[in-house]
Amino acid sequence: MSEWISVKQARLANSTERSGAAASVEVRGWVRTRRDSKGGFSFLEINDGSSLGNLQVVAPGELDNYASEVQKLTAGCSVVITGTLQESPAKGQATELHADAVRVLGWADPETYPLQKKRHSFEKLREWAHLRTRTNTLGAVMRVRDQISQSIHQFFHQHGFFYVHTPIVTASDCEGAGEMFRVTTLDLERLAKSGGPVDYSQDFFDKPTFLTVSGQLEAETYATSLGRVYTFGPTFRAENSNTSRHLAEFWMVEPEAAFFDLADNMKLAEDFLKRVFSDVLQKCGEDMEFFDQRIEKGKIAQVESVIEKPFQHMTYTRAIEVLESCGESFDFPIRWGSDLQAEHERYLTETHVGGPLILTDYPASIKPFYMRLSDDQKTVAAMDVLVPGVGEIIGGSQREERLEVLQTRMAAQSLDPQEYWWYIDLRRFGTVPHSGFGLGLERAVQYVTGMANIRDVVPFPRTPGSAEF
Amino acid sequence: MSEWISVKQARLANSTERSGAAASVEVRGWVRTRRDSKGGFSFLEINDGSSLGNLQVVAPGELDNYASEVQKLTAGCSVVITGTLQESPAKGQATELHADAVRVLGWADPETYPLQKKRHSFEKLREWAHLRTRTNTLGAVMRVRDQISQSIHQFFHQHGFFYVHTPIVTASDCEGAGEMFRVTTLDLERLAKSGGPVDYSQDFFDKPTFLTVSGQLEAETYATSLGRVYTFGPTFRAENSNTSRHLAEFWMVEPEAAFFDLADNMKLAEDFLKRVFSDVLQKCGEDMEFFDQRIEKGKIAQVESVIEKPFQHMTYTRAIEVLESCGESFDFPIRWGSDLQAEHERYLTETHVGGPLILTDYPASIKPFYMRLSDDQKTVAAMDVLVPGVGEIIGGSQREERLEVLQTRMAAQSLDPQEYWWYIDLRRFGTVPHSGFGLGLERAVQYVTGMANIRDVVPFPRTPGSAEF
């Protein structure tokens, strides 16, 4: 029996070694193209998802089913091919498979199969989200997405962080970070006819519940027991934002570490981003070449520069001075105390610094209650990591570990301490300095691949009016 | 400056090496106990979550703050200790830390701190889920949970599977696998007063949406493009089950592989379980010793036997024969065509086979529409993996890849083909044999640790009436 190997393995195989023994191999996959040669044989391009590139198969006219099947193969048909790997005379590929047998598993009627050779827009492909990863671009995106996810786990595991699954359904709303989705088992039709009020004792959790917007607060409880932890899971925003940068459902990684101050946190974020980006360049080289050539020219160099350059640090206050004196005209006004816009962030990282930049010490008034108040009483130990090409990619902070300061900050923001009793407890019992940050997975995939729309870097995007598949 | 090392590192350090150089180290963590010696010094047991065992610290009476602070330390206080690691004369520990300085970061008032030395029930600890991982048992559970999660990613990554994030919010309900939670942005109070009907055009997704019960169907779309994929994410059941084995929110891993038949699927499941369990024994040795001694005697041997024994295979039909003729009296009747109960499964794996057992070829009538119909037209290519001590731990199948058979099965179960158009498309365009299975993370953690209640192996359990934290 022939050994089943992937297209990736077949393409990387040392053909001379194999041709010596003439070992028979089996490849299983889908036809991308068929080209019949005048010499009475056909070339098939086969892909099985293991790599961007296809394996070229030479199917001789002597095959039993050459006329009846092989010559009818079209894009999308599934096949099992046995044969021997040989050195390829063609440019751009090391090996090709000389077929002894081509078995057809499934046909794909060219009249109805949507993915014909003609190019489709990414918008159109979203309607076929169940098929679109059969295209070069979406397949490459999802391999890169996988690699980033693997690197996230590997990086934190190797740095002594434990993976924690913070809850998705929650009765608390973190920091009021955004609009939330409701979760309920109440029958909405019956409820609508009830005349009200809502009887939550009939609901599954006996109270109003929501989809989480962040696992940070729960992660803090684990950081103050297990030391170093990270979450990596889905988070939700019910914001009516129909943009190329927003999803209602997205994945976020949030490390949280006890005894880390802001400097430790900045170093962690820098090491983390560099590791993830290096892995992608190293392990998804072919996919990244594709993005560099077809999606965004210069992408590889841009990612490399993030890896190579030490991240610069700058306070928010200094950044305001730079922006005020730089002579650029911005759409949004610059004023100490207001949030920076993407145009400001991009000017700072792209033009002023020319590389990754960590902004720190933001005004307390524009940041959530849990960020640590600095001695100046005006700023907090916040940090945003900015990178050329996109602006902010990571946001984080040292957390307020002092009980009284936290309580004062919560009161100032009219937060009910009763709802946060367990969060406050962490400052009551063995409190420690601790820090963390958040990275949106889709934003990172979008950055690395250069894909213009965030809906094209997630398997099945959830956006206003759209929950297909 | 002293190097900050974890308690785990300090305990594993080669003390003689270190004592040669008398290198100063710093340890940061929480006090578990303090014991004052008559010799005018104190022993502190310090834990930072990195390992089950504590680091013993010897705090000499000469410390500046010995009387004012060190002698007032109680369980839960947070400290930073610098000193030198030395060989310990005490039994059961290689090293101890001789303190040059003990800095107190946070106190924990023994009058109010819940985790005093006295033992608490696991029920009671659930009320303090934000603190309970500071106990030996819950800390060990969460380290094992982390290791299982890491091993899941490592195993599939090394076997060429891509990690896919299938959607959490969905408009389809998979197989009617269970009661579902509703997701909505409608204002329930206003809705209740509206008099109905529900206007979904006002809801976020313009239609009724739910929390997913399984990512399998979406994973199949990715398996038929990327080849081998797996999901690992939260899934939900709105079932009113108040048992020690049910959660409303739990994590599930679901591999799905193109060109895999049932035999490939069984081998994958066996290799997978063995790898995950081996990793836990190897990398969480201290935690597993604890479970073996304190939670369930013989647990390590039981897990080892799953690793060492080849999994036996048996058809459902044969299993019925065995159960009918074994002479045992069961609570539930045995009849071909009805589902096996836990008592049956446990008899088969524990008594009849005495090891892991994969049951295959279940009656089509008790399995979902997507499982592949066998030639006998009565059974499907299903598989359940049973292990001693718990019964079923994995359920899976080869999927129905034949368009007409799938459509007939769906019609027989009154499923609307319009709702599954994209799933059916996979059989229309380049269909391939493919298979997959599902493992509930919490069930696996429960099995490995021997914890009696599933609420104690998840950070913040979601159960009927309970969505705290």
Short mmCIF file of C-alpha atoms in Angstrom, two decimals, chain A residues 22-468:
data_model
loop_
_atom_site.label_atom_id
_atom_site.label_comp_id
_atom_site.label_asym_id
_atom_site.label_seq_id
_atom_site.Cartn_x
_atom_site.Cartn_y
_atom_site.Cartn_z
CA ALA A 22 10.64 4.79 -6.69
CA ALA A 23 8.50 4.73 -3.57
CA SER A 24 4.82 4.87 -4.29
CA VAL A 25 2.87 7.57 -2.50
CA GLU A 26 -0.76 8.55 -2.28
CA VAL A 27 -2.06 12.12 -2.31
CA ARG A 28 -5.65 13.07 -1.54
CA GLY A 29 -7.06 16.45 -2.36
CA TRP A 30 -9.03 18.70 -4.63
CA VAL A 31 -8.36 19.60 -8.25
CA ARG A 32 -7.54 23.26 -8.78
CA THR A 33 -6.92 23.08 -12.53
CA ARG A 34 -6.55 20.54 -15.31
CA ARG A 35 -4.54 21.11 -18.46
CA ASP A 36 -4.45 18.52 -21.24
CA SER A 37 -1.21 18.21 -23.12
CA LYS A 38 -0.94 17.45 -26.78
CA GLY A 39 1.30 14.55 -25.86
CA GLY A 40 -1.73 12.58 -24.72
CA PHE A 41 -1.52 13.22 -20.96
CA SER A 42 -2.84 15.77 -18.48
CA PHE A 43 -1.45 18.03 -15.79
CA LEU A 44 -3.53 18.29 -12.63
CA GLU A 45 -2.91 20.88 -9.93
CA ILE A 46 -3.89 19.33 -6.60
CA ASN A 47 -4.38 21.11 -3.27
CA ASP A 48 -5.36 19.63 0.10
CA GLY A 49 -5.15 22.72 2.28
CA SER A 50 -1.80 21.79 3.83
CA SER A 51 0.00 24.52 1.88
CA LEU A 52 -0.66 27.38 -0.47
CA GLY A 53 1.12 25.77 -3.38
CA ASN A 54 -0.38 22.91 -5.35
CA LEU A 55 1.20 19.63 -6.26
CA GLN A 56 1.52 19.08 -9.98
CA VAL A 57 0.33 15.66 -11.05
CA VAL A 58 1.12 14.14 -14.43
CA ALA A 59 -1.74 11.84 -15.44
CA PRO A 60 -0.79 9.64 -18.40
CA GLY A 61 -3.24 8.79 -21.14
CA GLU A 62 -2.74 5.11 -20.34
CA LEU A 63 -4.85 5.35 -17.19
CA ASP A 64 -7.97 3.15 -17.42
CA ASN A 65 -10.23 6.06 -16.65
CA TYR A 66 -8.28 8.70 -18.58
CA ALA A 67 -10.97 9.50 -21.12
CA SER A 68 -13.95 8.57 -18.98
CA GLU A 69 -12.92 10.52 -15.86
CA VAL A 70 -9.53 12.24 -15.79
CA GLN A 71 -10.29 14.37 -18.82
CA LYS A 72 -13.55 15.45 -17.19
CA LEU A 73 -11.99 16.70 -13.98
CA THR A 74 -12.69 20.34 -13.18
CA ALA A 75 -11.98 22.73 -10.32
CA GLY A 76 -13.24 21.41 -6.98
CA CYS A 77 -13.38 17.69 -7.80
CA SER A 78 -11.93 15.47 -5.08
CA VAL A 79 -9.41 12.78 -6.02
CA VAL A 80 -7.07 10.18 -4.62
CA ILE A 81 -3.90 9.79 -6.65
CA THR A 82 -1.21 7.16 -6.32
CA GLY A 83 2.07 7.37 -8.12
CA THR A 84 5.74 8.17 -7.73
CA LEU A 85 7.28 11.51 -6.87
CA GLN A 86 9.82 12.70 -9.35
CA GLU A 87 12.00 15.70 -9.85
CA SER A 88 10.04 18.26 -11.81
CA PRO A 89 11.46 19.80 -14.96
CA ALA A 90 9.04 22.70 -14.52
CA LYS A 91 10.11 25.97 -12.93
CA GLY A 92 8.99 26.84 -9.40
CA GLN A 93 8.42 23.33 -8.13
CA ALA A 94 10.80 20.68 -6.90
CA THR A 95 8.67 17.63 -7.42
CA GLU A 96 5.75 16.35 -9.40
CA LEU A 97 3.69 13.23 -8.98
CA HIS A 98 3.51 10.75 -11.85
CA ALA A 99 0.18 9.06 -11.44
CA ASP A 100 -0.39 5.31 -11.60
CA ALA A 101 -4.01 5.76 -10.68
CA VAL A 102 -6.46 8.64 -10.31
CA ARG A 103 -9.57 7.82 -8.35
CA VAL A 104 -12.38 10.37 -8.37
CA LEU A 105 -14.24 10.70 -5.08
CA GLY A 106 -16.53 13.61 -5.78
CA TRP A 107 -17.42 15.74 -8.76
CA ALA A 108 -18.04 19.50 -8.81
CA ASP A 109 -20.38 20.50 -11.58
CA PRO A 110 -18.74 23.48 -13.30
CA GLU A 111 -22.22 24.84 -14.08
CA THR A 112 -23.05 25.25 -10.41
CA TYR A 113 -19.72 25.22 -8.49
CA PRO A 114 -19.14 28.85 -7.54
CA LEU A 115 -15.35 28.82 -7.39
CA GLN A 116 -14.46 28.83 -11.05
CA LYS A 117 -11.18 30.16 -12.28
CA LYS A 118 -12.54 33.66 -12.64
CA ARG A 119 -11.58 35.94 -9.79
CA HIS A 120 -14.27 36.77 -7.22
CA SER A 121 -14.37 39.80 -4.97
CA PHE A 122 -13.88 39.23 -1.27
CA GLU A 123 -17.41 40.57 -0.75
CA LYS A 124 -18.77 37.87 -3.03
CA LEU A 125 -16.68 35.18 -1.35
CA ARG A 126 -18.24 36.08 2.02
CA GLU A 127 -21.53 34.74 0.67
CA TRP A 128 -19.73 31.42 0.20
CA ALA A 129 -17.92 31.41 3.52
CA HIS A 130 -18.30 27.62 3.61
CA LEU A 131 -16.23 27.32 0.41
CA ARG A 132 -14.02 30.39 0.38
CA THR A 133 -11.08 28.77 2.18
CA ARG A 134 -10.69 26.70 -0.99
CA THR A 135 -9.25 29.86 -2.57
CA ASN A 136 -5.58 30.80 -2.27
CA THR A 137 -6.13 33.97 -0.26
CA LEU A 138 -8.58 32.69 2.31
CA GLY A 139 -6.68 29.44 2.75
CA ALA A 140 -3.50 31.41 3.43
CA VAL A 141 -5.32 33.70 5.88
CA MET A 142 -6.59 30.76 7.88
CA ARG A 143 -3.19 29.07 8.02
CA VAL A 144 -1.67 32.32 9.30
CA ARG A 145 -4.52 32.67 11.80
CA ASP A 146 -3.79 29.16 13.03
CA GLN A 147 -0.08 29.91 13.37
CA ILE A 148 -0.72 33.09 15.34
CA SER A 149 -3.03 31.15 17.66
CA GLN A 150 -0.46 28.40 18.14
CA SER A 151 2.27 30.96 18.84
CA ILE A 152 0.08 32.68 21.41
CA HIS A 153 -0.26 29.44 23.34
CA GLN A 154 3.38 28.50 22.94
CA PHE A 155 4.69 31.88 23.99
CA PHE A 156 2.66 32.11 27.17
CA HIS A 157 3.14 28.45 28.06
CA GLN A 158 6.89 28.82 27.75
CA HIS A 159 6.80 31.94 29.92
CA GLY A 160 5.02 30.21 32.78
CA PHE A 161 1.51 31.50 32.08
CA PHE A 162 -1.49 29.24 32.67
CA TYR A 163 -4.37 29.24 30.20
CA VAL A 164 -7.62 30.22 31.95
CA HIS A 165 -11.10 29.96 30.49
CA THR A 166 -12.95 32.97 31.83
CA PRO A 167 -16.73 32.82 31.46
CA ILE A 168 -18.52 33.81 28.27
CA VAL A 169 -21.93 34.29 29.88
CA THR A 170 -21.68 36.86 32.63
CA ALA A 171 -23.88 38.91 34.90
CA SER A 172 -21.29 41.66 35.22
CA ASP A 173 -20.33 44.06 32.48
CA CYS A 174 -16.60 44.60 33.12
CA GLU A 175 -15.93 48.27 32.63
CA GLY A 176 -18.93 49.13 30.53
CA ALA A 177 -16.49 48.47 27.71
CA GLY A 178 -19.25 48.44 25.16
CA GLU A 179 -22.75 47.45 24.23
CA MET A 180 -23.53 43.91 25.30
CA PHE A 181 -25.61 41.06 23.94
CA ARG A 182 -28.28 39.61 26.19
CA VAL A 183 -28.39 35.88 26.90
CA THR A 184 -31.72 34.41 27.90
CA THR A 185 -33.88 31.30 27.78
CA LEU A 186 -37.10 33.30 28.01
CA ASP A 187 -39.45 32.70 25.10
CA LEU A 188 -39.36 36.08 23.35
CA GLU A 189 -42.70 35.61 21.58
CA ARG A 190 -44.44 34.76 24.81
CA LEU A 191 -42.61 37.55 26.62
CA ALA A 192 -43.76 40.08 24.03
CA LYS A 193 -47.37 39.11 24.70
CA SER A 194 -46.97 39.11 28.49
CA GLY A 195 -47.39 42.84 29.03
CA GLY A 196 -44.37 42.81 31.38
CA PRO A 197 -42.55 43.20 33.66
CA VAL A 198 -39.86 40.59 32.90
CA ASP A 199 -39.85 37.75 35.42
CA TYR A 200 -36.18 36.81 35.66
CA SER A 201 -36.95 34.01 38.08
CA GLN A 202 -38.14 32.21 34.94
CA ASP A 203 -34.87 32.84 33.13
CA PHE A 204 -32.05 30.29 33.18
CA PHE A 205 -29.71 32.20 35.46
CA ASP A 206 -32.45 33.95 37.49
CA LYS A 207 -31.08 37.33 36.48
CA PRO A 208 -30.10 39.36 33.41
CA THR A 209 -27.01 37.89 31.75
CA PHE A 210 -24.80 39.00 28.88
CA LEU A 211 -21.99 37.90 26.59
CA THR A 212 -18.62 38.94 27.95
CA VAL A 213 -16.76 41.95 26.57
CA SER A 214 -13.49 41.00 28.29
CA GLY A 215 -12.16 38.32 30.62
CA GLN A 216 -9.78 40.70 32.33
CA LEU A 217 -11.45 41.09 35.71
CA GLU A 218 -11.85 37.33 36.11
CA ALA A 219 -8.29 36.81 34.87
CA GLU A 220 -7.10 39.11 37.65
CA THR A 221 -8.57 36.72 40.21
CA TYR A 222 -6.49 33.94 38.68
CA ALA A 223 -3.33 36.04 38.41
CA THR A 224 -3.54 36.67 42.14
CA SER A 225 -3.53 32.94 42.84
CA LEU A 226 -1.74 31.18 39.96
CA GLY A 227 0.63 34.09 39.35
CA ARG A 228 0.70 34.30 35.57
CA VAL A 229 -2.33 33.54 33.44
CA TYR A 230 -3.84 34.37 30.09
CA THR A 231 -7.24 34.09 28.54
CA PHE A 232 -7.77 33.38 24.86
CA GLY A 233 -11.38 33.18 23.85
CA PRO A 234 -14.30 34.85 22.13
CA THR A 235 -15.51 38.30 23.20
CA PHE A 236 -18.49 40.28 22.01
CA ARG A 237 -19.58 43.83 21.20
CA ALA A 238 -23.15 44.63 20.23
CA GLU A 239 -22.10 47.83 18.52
CA ASN A 240 -23.79 48.79 15.31
CA SER A 241 -20.47 49.36 13.55
CA ASN A 242 -20.45 48.37 9.91
CA THR A 243 -16.76 49.01 9.30
CA SER A 244 -13.83 47.04 7.95
CA ARG A 245 -12.33 46.96 11.47
CA HIS A 246 -15.25 45.79 13.65
CA LEU A 247 -16.78 42.43 14.43
CA ALA A 248 -19.56 41.62 16.87
CA GLU A 249 -17.72 38.42 17.82
CA PHE A 250 -13.94 38.22 17.91
CA TRP A 251 -11.16 36.42 19.76
CA MET A 252 -9.00 38.17 22.28
CA VAL A 253 -5.90 37.12 24.19
CA GLU A 254 -5.44 38.75 27.60
CA PRO A 255 -2.40 37.96 29.73
CA GLU A 256 -2.45 39.01 33.36
CA ALA A 257 0.58 38.69 35.64
CA ALA A 258 1.01 39.18 39.35
CA PHE A 259 4.03 41.23 40.47
CA PHE A 260 4.34 42.80 36.98
CA ASP A 261 4.60 46.57 36.88
CA LEU A 262 4.14 48.68 33.78
CA ALA A 263 7.77 48.18 32.68
CA ASP A 264 7.40 44.38 32.95
CA ASN A 265 4.13 44.63 31.05
CA MET A 266 5.72 46.61 28.23
CA LYS A 267 8.55 44.13 27.92
CA LEU A 268 6.08 41.25 27.86
CA ALA A 269 4.04 42.89 25.11
CA GLU A 270 7.16 43.56 23.03
CA ASP A 271 8.56 40.05 23.44
CA PHE A 272 5.14 38.60 22.69
CA LEU A 273 4.51 40.52 19.48
CA LYS A 274 8.02 39.83 18.21
CA ARG A 275 7.70 36.13 18.89
CA VAL A 276 4.31 35.83 17.20
CA PHE A 277 5.38 37.80 14.14
CA SER A 278 8.68 35.90 13.83
CA ASP A 279 6.85 32.60 13.94
CA VAL A 280 4.51 33.66 11.17
CA LEU A 281 7.36 34.78 8.91
CA GLN A 282 9.29 31.61 9.64
CA LYS A 283 6.51 29.04 9.53
CA CYS A 284 4.13 30.56 7.00
CA GLY A 285 6.78 31.76 4.57
CA GLU A 286 4.93 30.77 1.43
CA ASP A 287 1.68 32.31 2.63
CA MET A 288 3.46 35.52 3.63
CA GLU A 289 5.15 35.76 0.23
CA PHE A 290 1.68 35.57 -1.27
CA PHE A 291 0.36 38.41 0.90
CA ASP A 292 3.45 40.46 0.17
CA GLN A 293 2.94 40.05 -3.59
CA ARG A 294 -0.81 39.99 -3.96
CA ILE A 295 -2.41 41.75 -1.01
CA GLU A 296 -0.06 44.43 0.29
CA LYS A 297 3.34 45.15 -1.19
CA GLY A 298 6.05 45.50 1.42
CA LYS A 299 4.12 43.62 4.09
CA ILE A 300 6.99 41.29 4.96
CA ALA A 301 9.41 44.17 5.39
CA GLN A 302 6.88 45.95 7.59
CA VAL A 303 6.44 42.92 9.84
CA GLU A 304 10.20 42.39 9.93
CA SER A 305 10.76 45.95 11.09
CA VAL A 306 8.48 45.34 14.09
CA ILE A 307 10.58 42.30 14.95
CA GLU A 308 13.92 43.98 14.52
CA LYS A 309 13.44 47.40 16.07
CA PRO A 310 13.37 47.92 19.82
CA PHE A 311 10.00 49.40 20.75
CA GLN A 312 10.27 53.07 21.65
CA HIS A 313 8.52 54.42 24.75
CA MET A 314 6.82 57.79 25.07
CA THR A 315 4.39 59.28 27.54
CA TYR A 316 1.02 60.51 26.37
CA THR A 317 1.96 63.99 27.57
CA ARG A 318 5.09 63.99 25.43
CA ALA A 319 3.09 62.63 22.50
CA ILE A 320 0.69 65.58 22.75
CA GLU A 321 3.66 67.96 22.64
CA VAL A 322 5.04 66.19 19.57
CA LEU A 323 1.70 66.33 17.80
CA GLU A 324 1.12 69.95 18.68
CA SER A 325 4.49 71.04 17.35
CA CYS A 326 4.87 68.78 14.34
CA GLY A 327 3.20 71.08 11.88
CA GLU A 328 0.89 68.40 10.49
CA SER A 329 -2.77 69.20 10.01
CA PHE A 330 -5.03 66.59 11.57
CA ASP A 331 -8.78 66.12 11.20
CA PHE A 332 -9.23 65.81 14.96
CA PRO A 333 -7.97 68.48 17.37
CA ILE A 334 -5.11 67.70 19.72
CA ARG A 335 -5.63 68.54 23.34
CA TRP A 336 -4.23 67.08 26.54
CA GLY A 337 -7.05 65.02 28.02
CA SER A 338 -8.69 63.82 24.85
CA ASP A 339 -8.18 60.41 23.29
CA LEU A 340 -5.77 60.02 20.42
CA GLN A 341 -7.26 59.21 17.05
CA ALA A 342 -5.87 56.73 14.55
CA GLU A 343 -4.36 59.58 12.51
CA HIS A 344 -2.41 60.76 15.56
CA GLU A 345 -1.26 57.29 16.49
CA ARG A 346 -0.14 56.58 12.95
CA TYR A 347 1.76 59.85 12.69
CA LEU A 348 3.62 59.05 15.90
CA THR A 349 4.58 55.48 15.01
CA GLU A 350 5.07 55.89 11.27
CA THR A 351 6.51 59.36 10.84
CA HIS A 352 7.84 60.54 14.17
CA VAL A 353 9.37 57.31 15.45
CA GLY A 354 9.40 55.18 12.32
CA GLY A 355 8.80 51.97 14.20
CA PRO A 356 6.82 50.39 17.02
CA LEU A 357 5.97 52.77 19.84
CA ILE A 358 4.51 52.26 23.29
CA LEU A 359 2.57 55.22 24.63
CA THR A 360 2.18 55.34 28.41
CA ASP A 361 0.69 57.37 31.21
CA TYR A 362 -2.63 58.43 29.74
CA PRO A 363 -4.98 60.86 31.47
CA ALA A 364 -6.99 59.04 34.11
CA SER A 365 -10.16 60.69 32.83
CA ILE A 366 -10.15 58.78 29.55
CA LYS A 367 -9.23 55.38 30.98
CA PRO A 368 -11.19 52.77 32.97
CA PHE A 369 -11.34 52.65 36.75
CA TYR A 370 -9.05 49.64 37.15
CA MET A 371 -5.92 51.31 35.80
CA ARG A 372 -3.36 52.31 38.41
CA LEU A 373 -3.40 55.98 39.35
CA SER A 374 0.03 57.61 39.18
CA ASP A 375 1.56 59.86 41.82
CA ASP A 376 0.66 62.93 39.76
CA GLN A 377 -3.02 62.01 40.41
CA LYS A 378 -3.77 62.92 36.81
CA THR A 379 -2.47 60.00 34.79
CA VAL A 380 -2.72 56.22 35.01
CA ALA A 381 -0.20 53.45 34.28
CA ALA A 382 -1.73 52.64 30.91
CA MET A 383 0.09 51.54 27.79
CA ASP A 384 -0.92 51.30 24.16
CA VAL A 385 1.34 49.58 21.66
CA LEU A 386 1.30 51.27 18.25
CA VAL A 387 2.75 49.79 15.08
CA PRO A 388 3.22 51.34 11.64
CA GLY A 389 0.41 50.60 9.23
CA VAL A 390 -2.38 50.30 11.73
CA GLY A 391 -1.78 52.27 14.93
CA GLU A 392 -2.90 50.69 18.20
CA ILE A 393 -2.59 46.92 18.29
CA ILE A 394 -2.35 46.27 22.04
CA GLY A 395 -3.87 48.07 25.01
CA GLY A 396 -2.99 47.36 28.61
CA SER A 397 -2.12 48.74 32.00
CA GLN A 398 -0.85 48.15 35.46
CA ARG A 399 -3.94 47.58 37.60
CA GLU A 400 -4.89 49.57 40.67
CA GLU A 401 -3.92 47.32 43.57
CA ARG A 402 -4.60 49.80 46.41
CA LEU A 403 -7.98 49.20 48.00
CA GLU A 404 -8.80 52.80 48.91
CA VAL A 405 -7.66 54.25 45.61
CA LEU A 406 -9.72 51.68 43.71
CA GLN A 407 -12.79 52.41 45.78
CA THR A 408 -12.40 56.15 45.25
CA ARG A 409 -12.03 55.68 41.51
CA MET A 410 -15.09 53.45 41.36
CA ALA A 411 -17.17 55.91 43.31
CA ALA A 412 -16.06 58.72 40.99
CA GLN A 413 -17.30 56.68 38.05
CA SER A 414 -20.55 55.75 39.85
CA LEU A 415 -19.78 52.04 39.81
CA ASP A 416 -21.62 49.92 42.34
CA PRO A 417 -19.07 48.30 44.69
CA GLN A 418 -21.57 45.54 45.49
CA GLU A 419 -21.39 44.31 41.91
CA TYR A 420 -17.61 44.18 42.09
CA TRP A 421 -17.31 42.72 45.59
CA TRP A 422 -15.10 39.85 44.41
CA TYR A 423 -12.88 42.16 42.37
CA ILE A 424 -12.42 44.43 45.37
CA ASP A 425 -11.65 41.39 47.55
CA LEU A 426 -8.43 40.90 45.59
CA ARG A 427 -7.23 44.22 47.05
CA ARG A 428 -8.41 43.28 50.51
CA PHE A 429 -6.57 39.99 50.81
CA GLY A 430 -2.90 39.85 49.89
CA THR A 431 -3.03 42.49 47.18
CA VAL A 432 -0.11 42.68 44.76
CA PRO A 433 0.94 44.91 41.90
CA HIS A 434 -0.17 43.29 38.67
CA SER A 435 -0.53 44.10 35.03
CA GLY A 436 -1.93 42.83 31.77
CA PHE A 437 -2.96 43.69 28.26
CA GLY A 438 -5.27 42.66 25.47
CA LEU A 439 -4.66 41.81 21.82
CA GLY A 440 -7.51 41.24 19.40
CA LEU A 441 -6.67 38.18 17.32
CA GLU A 442 -8.43 39.41 14.20
CA ARG A 443 -6.65 42.77 14.31
CA ALA A 444 -3.36 40.91 14.52
CA VAL A 445 -4.24 38.62 11.60
CA GLN A 446 -5.39 41.62 9.61
CA TYR A 447 -2.12 43.41 10.32
CA VAL A 448 0.11 40.47 9.40
CA THR A 449 -1.75 39.52 6.22
CA GLY A 450 -2.64 43.01 5.03
CA MET A 451 -6.25 41.99 4.45
CA ALA A 452 -8.34 45.15 4.11
CA ASN A 453 -11.53 43.86 5.72
CA ILE A 454 -11.65 42.14 9.10
CA ARG A 455 -14.52 39.96 7.86
CA ASP A 456 -12.01 38.15 5.69
CA VAL A 457 -9.76 37.03 8.54
CA VAL A 458 -12.41 35.23 10.63
CA PRO A 459 -14.11 32.00 9.52
CA PHE A 460 -17.74 33.14 9.78
CA PRO A 461 -17.99 36.86 10.53
CA ARG A 462 -20.71 38.16 12.86
CA THR A 463 -21.70 41.71 12.04
CA PRO A 464 -24.92 43.74 12.23
CA GLY A 465 -27.59 41.82 10.34
CA SER A 466 -25.30 38.90 9.58
CA ALA A 467 -25.08 35.59 11.46
CA GLU A 468 -25.00 33.22 8.48
#
